[in-house]
Coordinates of C-alpha atoms in Angstrom, one line a residue:
M1 CA -9.1 170.0 88.7
F2 CA -8.5 172.2 85.7
A3 CA -9.1 169.3 83.3
F4 CA -12.3 168.5 85.1
G5 CA -13.6 172.1 84.8
R6 CA -12.6 172.3 81.2
R7 CA -14.5 169.0 80.5
M8 CA -17.6 170.4 82.2
V9 CA -17.5 173.6 80.2
D10 CA -17.0 171.7 76.9
N11 CA -19.9 169.3 77.7
F12 CA -22.4 171.6 79.2
G13 CA -21.5 175.3 78.6
W14 CA -20.5 178.0 81.0
R15 CA -23.9 179.6 81.2
F16 CA -25.5 176.5 82.5
L17 CA -22.7 176.0 85.0
F18 CA -23.3 179.5 86.2
L19 CA -26.9 178.7 86.7
L20 CA -25.9 175.6 88.7
A21 CA -23.9 177.8 90.9
S22 CA -26.8 180.2 91.5
V23 CA -29.1 177.2 92.5
Y24 CA -26.7 174.9 94.3
F25 CA -24.2 177.2 95.8
C26 CA -26.5 180.2 96.6
V27 CA -30.0 178.8 97.1
K28 CA -29.5 175.2 98.2
G29 CA -26.1 175.8 99.8
L30 CA -26.5 179.2 101.5
V31 CA -30.3 179.9 101.8
Y32 CA -31.4 176.4 102.7
R33 CA -28.5 175.7 105.1
I34 CA -28.9 179.0 106.9
S35 CA -32.6 178.5 107.3
Y36 CA -32.0 174.9 108.4
A37 CA -29.6 176.3 111.1
A38 CA -32.2 178.9 112.1
F39 CA -34.9 176.4 113.0
L40 CA -33.4 175.6 116.4
P41 CA -32.9 179.2 117.7
Y42 CA -36.1 180.4 116.1
L43 CA -38.4 177.7 117.3
R44 CA -36.9 176.9 120.7
H45 CA -35.4 180.2 121.8
K46 CA -37.5 182.8 120.0
L47 CA -40.9 181.1 120.0
G48 CA -40.4 178.8 123.1
V49 CA -41.3 175.5 121.5
D50 CA -39.5 173.3 124.1
D51 CA -41.3 170.0 123.9
A52 CA -39.2 167.5 122.0
T53 CA -42.0 165.7 120.2
R54 CA -43.7 169.0 119.2
Y55 CA -40.4 170.4 118.0
Q56 CA -39.9 167.3 115.9
S57 CA -43.4 167.4 114.4
L58 CA -42.9 171.0 113.3
F59 CA -39.6 170.1 111.8
T60 CA -41.4 167.4 109.7
V61 CA -43.6 170.2 108.2
C62 CA -40.5 172.0 107.1
L63 CA -39.3 168.9 105.1
L64 CA -42.6 168.4 103.2
P65 CA -41.9 170.7 100.2
W66 CA -39.2 168.1 99.1
S67 CA -42.0 165.5 99.0
L68 CA -44.2 167.7 96.8
K69 CA -41.7 167.6 94.0
P70 CA -43.9 165.2 92.0
F71 CA -46.7 167.7 92.0
L72 CA -44.5 170.4 90.7
G73 CA -42.8 168.1 88.2
M74 CA -46.1 167.0 86.7
I75 CA -47.5 170.5 86.5
S76 CA -44.4 171.9 84.9
D77 CA -44.3 169.1 82.3
V78 CA -48.0 169.4 81.3
L79 CA -48.6 173.1 81.6
P80 CA -45.8 175.3 80.3
I81 CA -46.1 179.0 81.2
G82 CA -45.2 181.4 78.4
G83 CA -43.9 178.6 76.4
Y84 CA -41.5 177.3 79.1
H85 CA -41.8 174.3 81.3
K86 CA -39.4 175.4 84.0
R87 CA -38.5 179.2 83.8
W88 CA -41.6 180.7 85.3
Y89 CA -42.1 178.0 87.9
I90 CA -38.7 178.8 89.2
Q91 CA -39.4 182.5 89.2
A92 CA -42.6 181.8 91.2
S93 CA -40.7 179.8 93.7
V94 CA -38.3 182.8 94.2
V95 CA -41.3 185.0 95.0
V96 CA -42.5 182.5 97.6
G97 CA -39.1 182.3 99.1
V98 CA -38.6 186.0 99.3
I99 CA -42.0 186.5 101.0
A100 CA -41.2 183.8 103.5
C101 CA -37.9 185.5 104.4
V102 CA -39.6 188.9 105.0
L103 CA -42.4 187.4 107.1
L104 CA -40.0 185.3 109.3
A105 CA -37.9 188.4 109.8
V106 CA -40.6 191.0 110.7
A107 CA -44.0 189.3 111.4
P108 CA -45.1 188.2 114.9
V109 CA -45.4 184.6 113.8
G110 CA -44.9 183.3 117.3
E111 CA -48.4 184.6 118.2
V112 CA -50.1 182.2 115.8
A113 CA -50.8 178.6 117.1
G114 CA -47.6 178.0 119.0
G115 CA -45.2 177.8 116.0
V116 CA -47.6 176.5 113.3
L117 CA -47.3 179.6 111.2
A118 CA -43.5 179.7 111.6
A119 CA -43.2 176.1 110.5
V120 CA -45.4 176.8 107.4
L121 CA -43.2 179.8 106.5
F122 CA -40.1 177.7 106.9
S123 CA -41.7 175.2 104.5
F124 CA -42.3 178.0 102.0
L125 CA -38.7 179.0 102.2
T126 CA -37.8 175.3 101.6
A127 CA -40.2 175.3 98.7
E128 CA -37.9 177.7 96.7
T129 CA -35.0 175.4 97.2
A130 CA -37.0 172.2 96.4
A131 CA -38.6 173.8 93.2
S132 CA -35.4 175.2 91.8
D133 CA -33.6 172.0 92.7
L134 CA -36.1 169.8 90.9
L135 CA -36.5 171.8 87.8
V136 CA -32.7 172.2 87.3
E137 CA -32.3 168.5 88.1
G138 CA -34.6 167.8 85.1
M139 CA -32.3 169.8 82.9
Y140 CA -29.1 168.3 84.0
S141 CA -30.5 164.8 83.9
E142 CA -31.4 165.4 80.3
K143 CA -27.8 166.6 79.7
M144 CA -26.3 163.6 81.5
V145 CA -28.3 161.2 79.3
A146 CA -27.3 163.1 76.2
V147 CA -23.6 162.9 77.2
P148 CA -23.4 159.5 79.0
E149 CA -19.6 159.4 78.7
S150 CA -19.6 162.2 81.3
G151 CA -20.3 159.6 83.9
S152 CA -20.9 161.3 87.3
D153 CA -19.1 164.6 86.5
M154 CA -22.3 166.6 86.6
V155 CA -23.4 165.1 89.9
T156 CA -19.9 165.7 91.3
T157 CA -20.1 169.4 90.2
V158 CA -23.6 169.9 91.6
W159 CA -22.8 168.5 95.0
S160 CA -19.4 170.2 95.2
L161 CA -21.2 173.5 94.7
Y162 CA -23.7 172.6 97.4
Q163 CA -21.1 171.7 99.9
A164 CA -19.1 174.8 99.1
G165 CA -22.3 176.8 99.7
A166 CA -22.9 175.0 103.0
F167 CA -19.4 175.9 104.1
F168 CA -20.0 179.6 103.6
A169 CA -23.4 179.3 105.1
A170 CA -21.8 178.0 108.3
I171 CA -19.5 181.0 108.4
V172 CA -22.5 183.3 108.0
V173 CA -24.3 181.5 110.8
A174 CA -21.3 182.1 113.1
G175 CA -21.9 185.8 112.7
V176 CA -25.7 185.7 113.6
A177 CA -25.9 182.7 115.9
D178 CA -26.1 184.8 119.1
Q179 CA -28.3 187.5 117.6
D180 CA -32.0 187.8 117.1
P181 CA -33.0 184.7 115.0
A182 CA -34.8 187.1 112.6
N183 CA -31.4 188.2 111.3
F184 CA -30.9 184.8 109.7
F185 CA -33.6 185.7 107.2
W186 CA -32.4 189.2 106.5
V187 CA -29.2 187.5 105.3
C188 CA -31.2 184.9 103.2
L189 CA -33.4 187.6 101.5
P190 CA -31.0 188.9 98.8
I191 CA -29.5 185.4 98.2
A192 CA -32.9 183.9 97.7
A193 CA -33.8 186.7 95.3
Q194 CA -30.7 186.5 93.1
L195 CA -31.8 183.4 91.3
T196 CA -34.3 185.4 89.3
I197 CA -31.4 187.0 87.3
P198 CA -29.8 183.9 85.5
V199 CA -33.2 182.3 85.1
G200 CA -34.6 185.4 83.5
A201 CA -31.6 185.6 81.2
G202 CA -32.4 182.2 79.8
W203 CA -29.3 180.4 81.0
L204 CA -31.4 177.4 81.9
G205 CA -31.1 176.5 78.3
E206 CA -34.8 175.6 77.8
T207 CA -36.3 175.3 74.3
R208 CA -39.5 177.3 73.9
V209 CA -42.5 175.1 73.2
V210 CA -46.1 175.5 72.2
G211 CA -48.2 176.6 75.1
G212 CA -51.4 175.0 76.4
F213 CA -52.3 172.1 78.6
R214 CA -50.6 168.8 77.5
R215 CA -53.4 166.4 77.9
D216 CA -51.5 163.8 75.8
K217 CA -48.7 163.6 78.3
V218 CA -51.2 163.0 81.1
S219 CA -53.0 160.2 79.2
A220 CA -49.8 158.7 77.9
N221 CA -48.2 158.7 81.3
G222 CA -51.2 158.2 83.5
R223 CA -49.6 155.9 86.1
Y224 CA -46.8 158.4 86.7
F225 CA -49.2 161.2 87.2
A226 CA -51.5 159.1 89.4
L227 CA -48.6 158.0 91.6
G228 CA -47.3 161.6 91.8
T229 CA -50.7 162.9 92.8
L230 CA -51.1 160.3 95.5
M231 CA -47.6 161.1 96.8
G232 CA -48.4 164.8 96.9
V233 CA -51.7 164.2 98.7
A234 CA -50.0 161.9 101.2
A235 CA -47.4 164.6 101.9
I236 CA -50.0 167.3 102.5
G237 CA -51.9 164.9 104.7
L238 CA -48.7 164.2 106.7
G239 CA -48.3 168.0 107.2
V240 CA -51.8 168.3 108.5
V241 CA -51.4 165.4 111.1
S242 CA -48.0 166.7 112.0
L243 CA -49.4 170.1 113.0
W244 CA -52.5 168.9 114.8
A245 CA -52.5 165.1 115.6
S246 CA -50.8 163.0 118.2
V247 CA -47.4 161.4 117.5
L248 CA -49.0 158.0 117.3
T249 CA -51.4 159.2 114.7
Q250 CA -48.6 160.7 112.7
A251 CA -46.6 157.5 112.8
V252 CA -49.6 155.2 111.9
Y253 CA -50.5 157.6 109.0
S254 CA -46.9 157.6 107.8
I255 CA -46.6 153.8 107.8
V256 CA -49.9 153.1 106.1
V257 CA -49.4 155.6 103.3
S258 CA -45.8 154.3 102.9
V259 CA -47.0 150.7 102.4
I260 CA -49.6 151.9 99.8
L261 CA -47.1 154.0 97.8
C262 CA -44.5 151.3 97.8
G263 CA -47.0 148.8 96.6
L264 CA -48.3 151.0 93.8
S265 CA -44.7 151.8 92.7
L266 CA -43.9 148.1 92.3
W267 CA -47.3 147.5 90.6
W268 CA -47.6 150.5 88.2
L269 CA -44.1 151.4 87.2
P270 CA -41.5 149.6 85.0
P271 CA -39.7 147.0 87.1
M272 CA -36.3 148.8 87.5
H273 CA -38.0 152.1 88.1
G274 CA -40.4 150.7 90.7
R275 CA -37.7 148.9 92.6
A276 CA -35.6 152.1 92.6
H277 CA -38.6 154.0 94.0
V278 CA -39.0 151.6 96.9
Y279 CA -35.3 151.4 97.7
M280 CA -34.9 155.2 97.7
F281 CA -37.9 155.5 100.0
L282 CA -36.7 152.8 102.4
T283 CA -33.1 153.9 102.6
T284 CA -34.3 157.3 104.0
A285 CA -37.4 156.2 105.9
L286 CA -35.4 153.6 107.9
N287 CA -33.0 156.2 109.2
A288 CA -35.4 157.8 111.6
N289 CA -34.7 161.5 112.3
I290 CA -34.5 162.3 116.0
R291 CA -33.5 166.0 115.9
G292 CA -36.1 166.8 118.5
A293 CA -34.1 164.8 121.1
L294 CA -30.5 165.5 119.9
D295 CA -30.8 169.3 119.7
P296 CA -31.8 169.8 123.3
F297 CA -29.3 167.2 124.5
Y298 CA -26.3 168.9 122.9
T299 CA -27.4 172.5 123.4
G300 CA -29.4 172.3 126.7
D301 CA -28.2 174.3 129.6
A302 CA -27.2 173.0 133.1
K303 CA -30.9 172.9 134.2
C304 CA -32.0 170.8 131.3
N305 CA -29.0 168.5 131.0
P306 CA -26.7 168.9 134.1
S307 CA -24.0 166.6 132.7
G308 CA -24.5 167.3 129.0
P309 CA -22.1 168.8 126.5
H310 CA -23.7 172.3 126.7
F311 CA -22.7 173.3 123.2
D312 CA -23.2 177.0 122.4
L313 CA -25.1 177.8 119.2
R314 CA -22.1 179.1 117.4
F315 CA -20.3 175.8 117.7
Y316 CA -23.3 173.6 117.2
L317 CA -24.8 175.4 114.2
S318 CA -21.8 177.0 112.6
W319 CA -18.3 175.6 113.3
S320 CA -19.4 172.0 113.3
A321 CA -21.3 172.6 110.1
A322 CA -18.3 174.2 108.5
V323 CA -16.2 171.2 109.3
G324 CA -19.0 169.0 108.1
S325 CA -19.2 170.7 104.7
V326 CA -15.4 170.3 104.2
A327 CA -15.9 166.6 105.2
G328 CA -18.7 166.5 102.6
L329 CA -16.4 167.7 99.9
A330 CA -14.0 165.0 101.0
G331 CA -16.8 162.5 100.7
I332 CA -17.4 163.7 97.1
A333 CA -13.8 163.3 96.3
I334 CA -13.6 159.8 97.8
F335 CA -16.7 158.8 95.8
Q336 CA -15.3 160.3 92.5
L337 CA -12.0 158.4 93.1
F338 CA -13.1 155.0 94.3
L339 CA -16.9 154.6 93.7
A340 CA -17.9 156.7 90.7
R341 CA -17.5 153.8 88.3
T342 CA -18.3 150.9 90.5
W343 CA -21.5 148.9 90.9
Y344 CA -24.5 150.6 92.4
R345 CA -25.1 147.7 94.9
R346 CA -21.5 147.8 96.2
A347 CA -21.7 151.6 96.7
F348 CA -25.0 151.4 98.5
W349 CA -24.3 148.6 101.0
T350 CA -20.8 149.8 101.7
T351 CA -21.9 153.4 102.5
T352 CA -24.8 152.1 104.6
L353 CA -22.5 150.1 106.8
L354 CA -20.1 153.1 107.2
Q355 CA -23.0 155.4 108.0
V356 CA -24.2 153.1 110.8
A357 CA -20.7 153.0 112.2
A358 CA -20.4 156.8 112.1
G359 CA -23.8 157.2 113.8
A360 CA -22.6 155.2 116.7
M361 CA -20.5 158.1 117.9
D362 CA -23.6 159.8 119.3
I363 CA -24.1 156.8 121.5
L364 CA -20.6 157.1 122.9
I365 CA -21.1 160.8 123.7
V366 CA -24.5 160.2 125.4
A367 CA -22.9 157.4 127.5
R368 CA -20.0 159.8 128.2
V369 CA -17.5 157.2 127.1
N370 CA -15.6 159.9 125.2
L371 CA -14.8 161.7 128.5
R372 CA -13.7 158.6 130.2
V373 CA -11.1 158.0 127.5
G374 CA -10.0 161.7 127.5
I375 CA -11.8 162.9 124.3
S376 CA -13.7 166.2 124.8
D377 CA -17.4 166.5 123.8
K378 CA -16.6 168.9 121.0
A379 CA -13.8 166.7 119.5
A380 CA -16.0 163.6 119.7
Y381 CA -18.9 165.5 118.1
L382 CA -16.7 166.8 115.3
L383 CA -15.3 163.4 114.7
G384 CA -18.7 161.7 114.5
D385 CA -21.4 164.0 113.3
S386 CA -19.3 166.6 111.5
I387 CA -16.6 164.6 109.8
V388 CA -17.1 160.9 109.5
Q389 CA -20.9 161.2 109.2
D390 CA -20.8 163.9 106.6
V391 CA -18.2 162.1 104.5
V392 CA -20.3 158.9 104.6
I393 CA -23.6 160.8 103.9
M394 CA -22.1 162.3 100.7
M395 CA -20.7 158.9 99.7
D396 CA -24.2 157.5 100.1
T397 CA -26.0 160.4 98.4
M398 CA -23.9 160.5 95.3
P399 CA -24.8 157.0 93.9
Q400 CA -28.4 157.8 94.7
I401 CA -28.3 160.9 92.6
V402 CA -26.5 159.1 89.7
L403 CA -29.1 156.3 89.8
L404 CA -32.0 158.9 89.7
S405 CA -30.4 160.8 86.9
K406 CA -29.7 157.7 84.8
L407 CA -33.4 156.5 85.1
C408 CA -34.8 159.7 83.6
P409 CA -36.0 159.2 80.0
P410 CA -35.8 162.2 77.7
G411 CA -38.9 164.4 77.5
M412 CA -40.2 163.4 81.0
E413 CA -37.2 164.4 83.1
S414 CA -39.2 166.5 85.6
V415 CA -41.9 163.9 86.2
V416 CA -39.7 160.9 86.4
Y417 CA -37.0 162.6 88.5
S418 CA -39.5 164.1 90.8
L419 CA -41.2 160.8 91.4
L420 CA -37.9 159.1 92.2
A421 CA -36.6 162.0 94.3
G422 CA -40.1 162.5 95.8
C423 CA -40.0 158.9 97.1
M424 CA -36.7 159.6 98.8
N425 CA -37.8 162.9 100.2
F426 CA -41.1 161.5 101.4
G427 CA -39.1 158.9 103.1
A428 CA -37.2 161.6 105.0
A429 CA -40.5 163.1 106.1
V430 CA -41.7 159.7 107.3
A431 CA -38.4 159.2 109.1
S432 CA -39.0 162.5 110.9
S433 CA -42.6 161.5 111.8
V434 CA -41.6 158.1 113.0
G435 CA -38.8 159.8 115.0
S436 CA -41.4 161.8 116.8
L437 CA -43.1 158.6 118.0
A438 CA -39.7 157.0 118.9
I439 CA -38.8 160.1 121.0
D440 CA -42.0 159.8 122.9
R441 CA -41.9 156.0 123.4
F442 CA -38.3 156.1 124.6
G443 CA -39.3 158.6 127.2
I444 CA -37.3 161.7 126.1
R445 CA -38.7 164.7 127.9
T446 CA -37.7 168.4 127.6
P447 CA -40.0 170.4 129.9
A448 CA -40.7 174.0 129.3
D449 CA -40.6 174.9 133.0
G450 CA -36.8 174.8 133.2
T451 CA -36.7 171.5 135.2
A452 CA -34.3 168.7 134.3
C453 CA -34.8 167.0 130.9
T454 CA -35.0 163.2 130.7
F455 CA -32.4 161.6 128.4
D456 CA -32.1 158.3 130.2
N457 CA -32.9 156.2 127.1
L458 CA -31.4 158.5 124.5
G459 CA -28.5 156.0 123.8
W460 CA -31.0 153.2 123.1
L461 CA -33.1 155.6 121.0
I462 CA -30.0 156.4 118.8
F463 CA -29.2 152.7 118.6
F464 CA -32.6 151.8 117.4
C465 CA -33.0 154.7 114.9
H466 CA -29.5 155.1 113.6
V467 CA -28.1 151.6 113.8
C468 CA -30.8 148.9 113.8
L469 CA -33.3 150.4 111.3
P470 CA -30.7 151.4 108.6
L471 CA -29.1 147.9 108.7
L472 CA -32.4 146.6 107.4
T473 CA -31.7 148.2 104.0
V474 CA -28.5 146.2 103.4
P475 CA -30.1 143.0 102.2
L476 CA -32.6 145.1 100.2
T477 CA -29.7 146.5 98.2
F478 CA -29.4 143.1 96.4
V479 CA -33.1 142.9 95.6
L480 CA -34.1 146.5 94.7
V481 CA -31.0 148.1 93.2
P482 CA -30.0 147.2 89.6
A483 CA -27.0 145.0 89.0
A484 CA -25.3 147.7 87.0
K485 CA -22.4 150.1 87.1
M486 CA -22.8 153.8 87.4
T487 CA -21.4 154.3 83.9
D488 CA -24.0 152.0 82.3
D489 CA -26.9 153.3 80.2
L490 CA -29.8 152.1 82.4
L491 CA -32.5 153.1 80.0
A492 CA -31.0 150.9 77.3
S493 CA -30.5 147.9 79.6
A494 CA -33.7 148.2 81.7
D495 CA -35.4 144.9 81.5
D496 CA -33.9 144.0 78.2
G497 CA -35.0 147.3 76.6
R498 CA -38.5 147.2 78.0
G499 CA -37.9 149.4 81.1
Y500 CA -39.3 152.4 79.1
E501 CA -40.8 152.6 75.6
L502 CA -41.6 155.6 73.4
A503 CA -45.1 156.6 72.7
T504 CA -47.1 156.5 69.5
K505 CA -45.3 157.1 66.2
H506 CA -46.1 160.3 64.3
S507 CA -45.1 161.7 61.0
G508 CA -42.7 164.5 61.2
A509 CA -43.1 167.8 59.5
D510 CA -40.4 166.8 57.0
G511 CA -42.1 163.6 56.1
G512 CA -39.9 161.5 58.4
A513 CA -40.9 159.8 61.6
S514 CA -40.7 161.2 65.0
W515 CA -41.6 159.6 68.3
G516 CA -43.7 160.9 71.2
G517 CA -47.1 162.2 72.2
D518 CA -46.6 165.4 70.2
P519 CA -44.6 165.7 67.0
A520 CA -43.3 169.0 68.3
E521 CA -41.8 167.2 71.4
P522 CA -40.6 163.9 70.1
D523 CA -39.2 162.5 73.3
T524 CA -42.4 162.0 75.3
W525 CA -42.0 158.6 77.1
I526 CA -44.6 156.3 78.4
A527 CA -45.0 153.1 80.4
P528 CA -44.2 149.9 78.5
D529 CA -47.7 148.6 78.4
A530 CA -49.2 151.6 76.7
P531 CA -50.3 151.3 73.1
G532 CA -48.0 152.3 70.3
G533 CA -45.3 151.0 67.9
A534 CA -42.0 149.6 68.8
P535 CA -39.4 152.1 69.9
P536 CA -36.3 152.9 67.9
L537 CA -33.1 151.2 68.8
L538 CA -31.3 152.7 71.7
P539 CA -27.6 153.2 71.6
P540 CA -25.7 150.2 73.1
T541 CA -24.2 150.5 76.5
G542 CA -20.5 150.6 76.6
D543 CA -20.0 148.8 79.9
G544 CA -22.5 146.0 80.5
A545 CA -23.5 144.9 83.9

């Protein structure tokens, strides 16, 4: 552990590592996980949103800022503020997050459109996490490419910080779970605000650039910007239909725009990049989110679910999450020990199969099989959702993040990373939207009048959403994921060197040659069919596929 930490400091510097802690331990670990836990008591108990499909639709809105990453990535890359591409955008996101915390804590949001305003404010709080996550991802992706021998060390560090933050978030939630849900946001307020300090101190490590709108980047990377714009518009549209349209309309909209975006990714982007887009999208979209059905099943009282588990909020939101965060750290360790230097394809299909097996535990609990064999509901839930599931989720997430980071070319980290991550995040929003329709079609009902809820087909719903659909991604692993190891330099090997090419050649100030859309920023990258000279030779990969 000491050697690992020493290596990280030597490769990336202690100031940048402190900033990572501020973002991933504090904001993404604590603030996001506390607000995520707050959604159930705030919407169902404080605002009275009892209908399972409506609850699910409002939850979809909370996920949408993750899908808007391409918008922010593009804007930050082409329009630096005060000479910085990232600093002031992060600071703006902090302001948005702080305002959302204050309003959720003190404003009568329940009086506005039956939870609509609350869902929008939850999404604003998520926006701080998504923005800071994206812009720091761009920086650490750049650093990973510059130090390829570091392998997955950076990703391991980032996700370890996040899981540690999630663990402490669970402890905090235990203290406020039975109180007014507004207290969740009083806790989040100072933690959300602290990010302004290391960012303002310049520990992000950005180089100051010439200000002004970078039209050259837009023209040189038109397909990336067009795809990112369409994805952002699609995400906003999904938010609109989630708030005001039927669940069928939501699902139809999601599927149609998904087909369009996947087709454009394969058509417009370099082959390896386009296939990665589609895979990242499908691997999340085909794991339909059914939180609107599972939350009331596990936490419903005797009137709603007479024979159910009847978990209290402290156990369901806190102690199980704490166990899950420890399990997530175990998943990171298992990945680092056994999968960090293996083939991408092997990592993806293996973890998908394990995730499907772990998800089946919910089916056993719903069927009450665990009680018949002498295992309590809490023990079964911890074993499935909180231990095995969290281990497998992290083992599946880690190779995804490594793949995303290794496909980011220098100079366009925010745009390329945001597009890749945006596809995955939009897939999660689509999974939640499709989950709303699935909940409705499988007949899950949670009446607001206190009568018994209907969970007769919940087992089949879980089987369809968490077993059948995810299994469809296994054969796609061998079609859409590169045949490479996680230690390979994907930019050098992508399509025999034509996965990415540099832009037009310019004369440097010293009379030499520099590459890119602007001599002041020589690492602007463009699609391979754009005009321009041949790129310089890239360093050879040390471990070929």
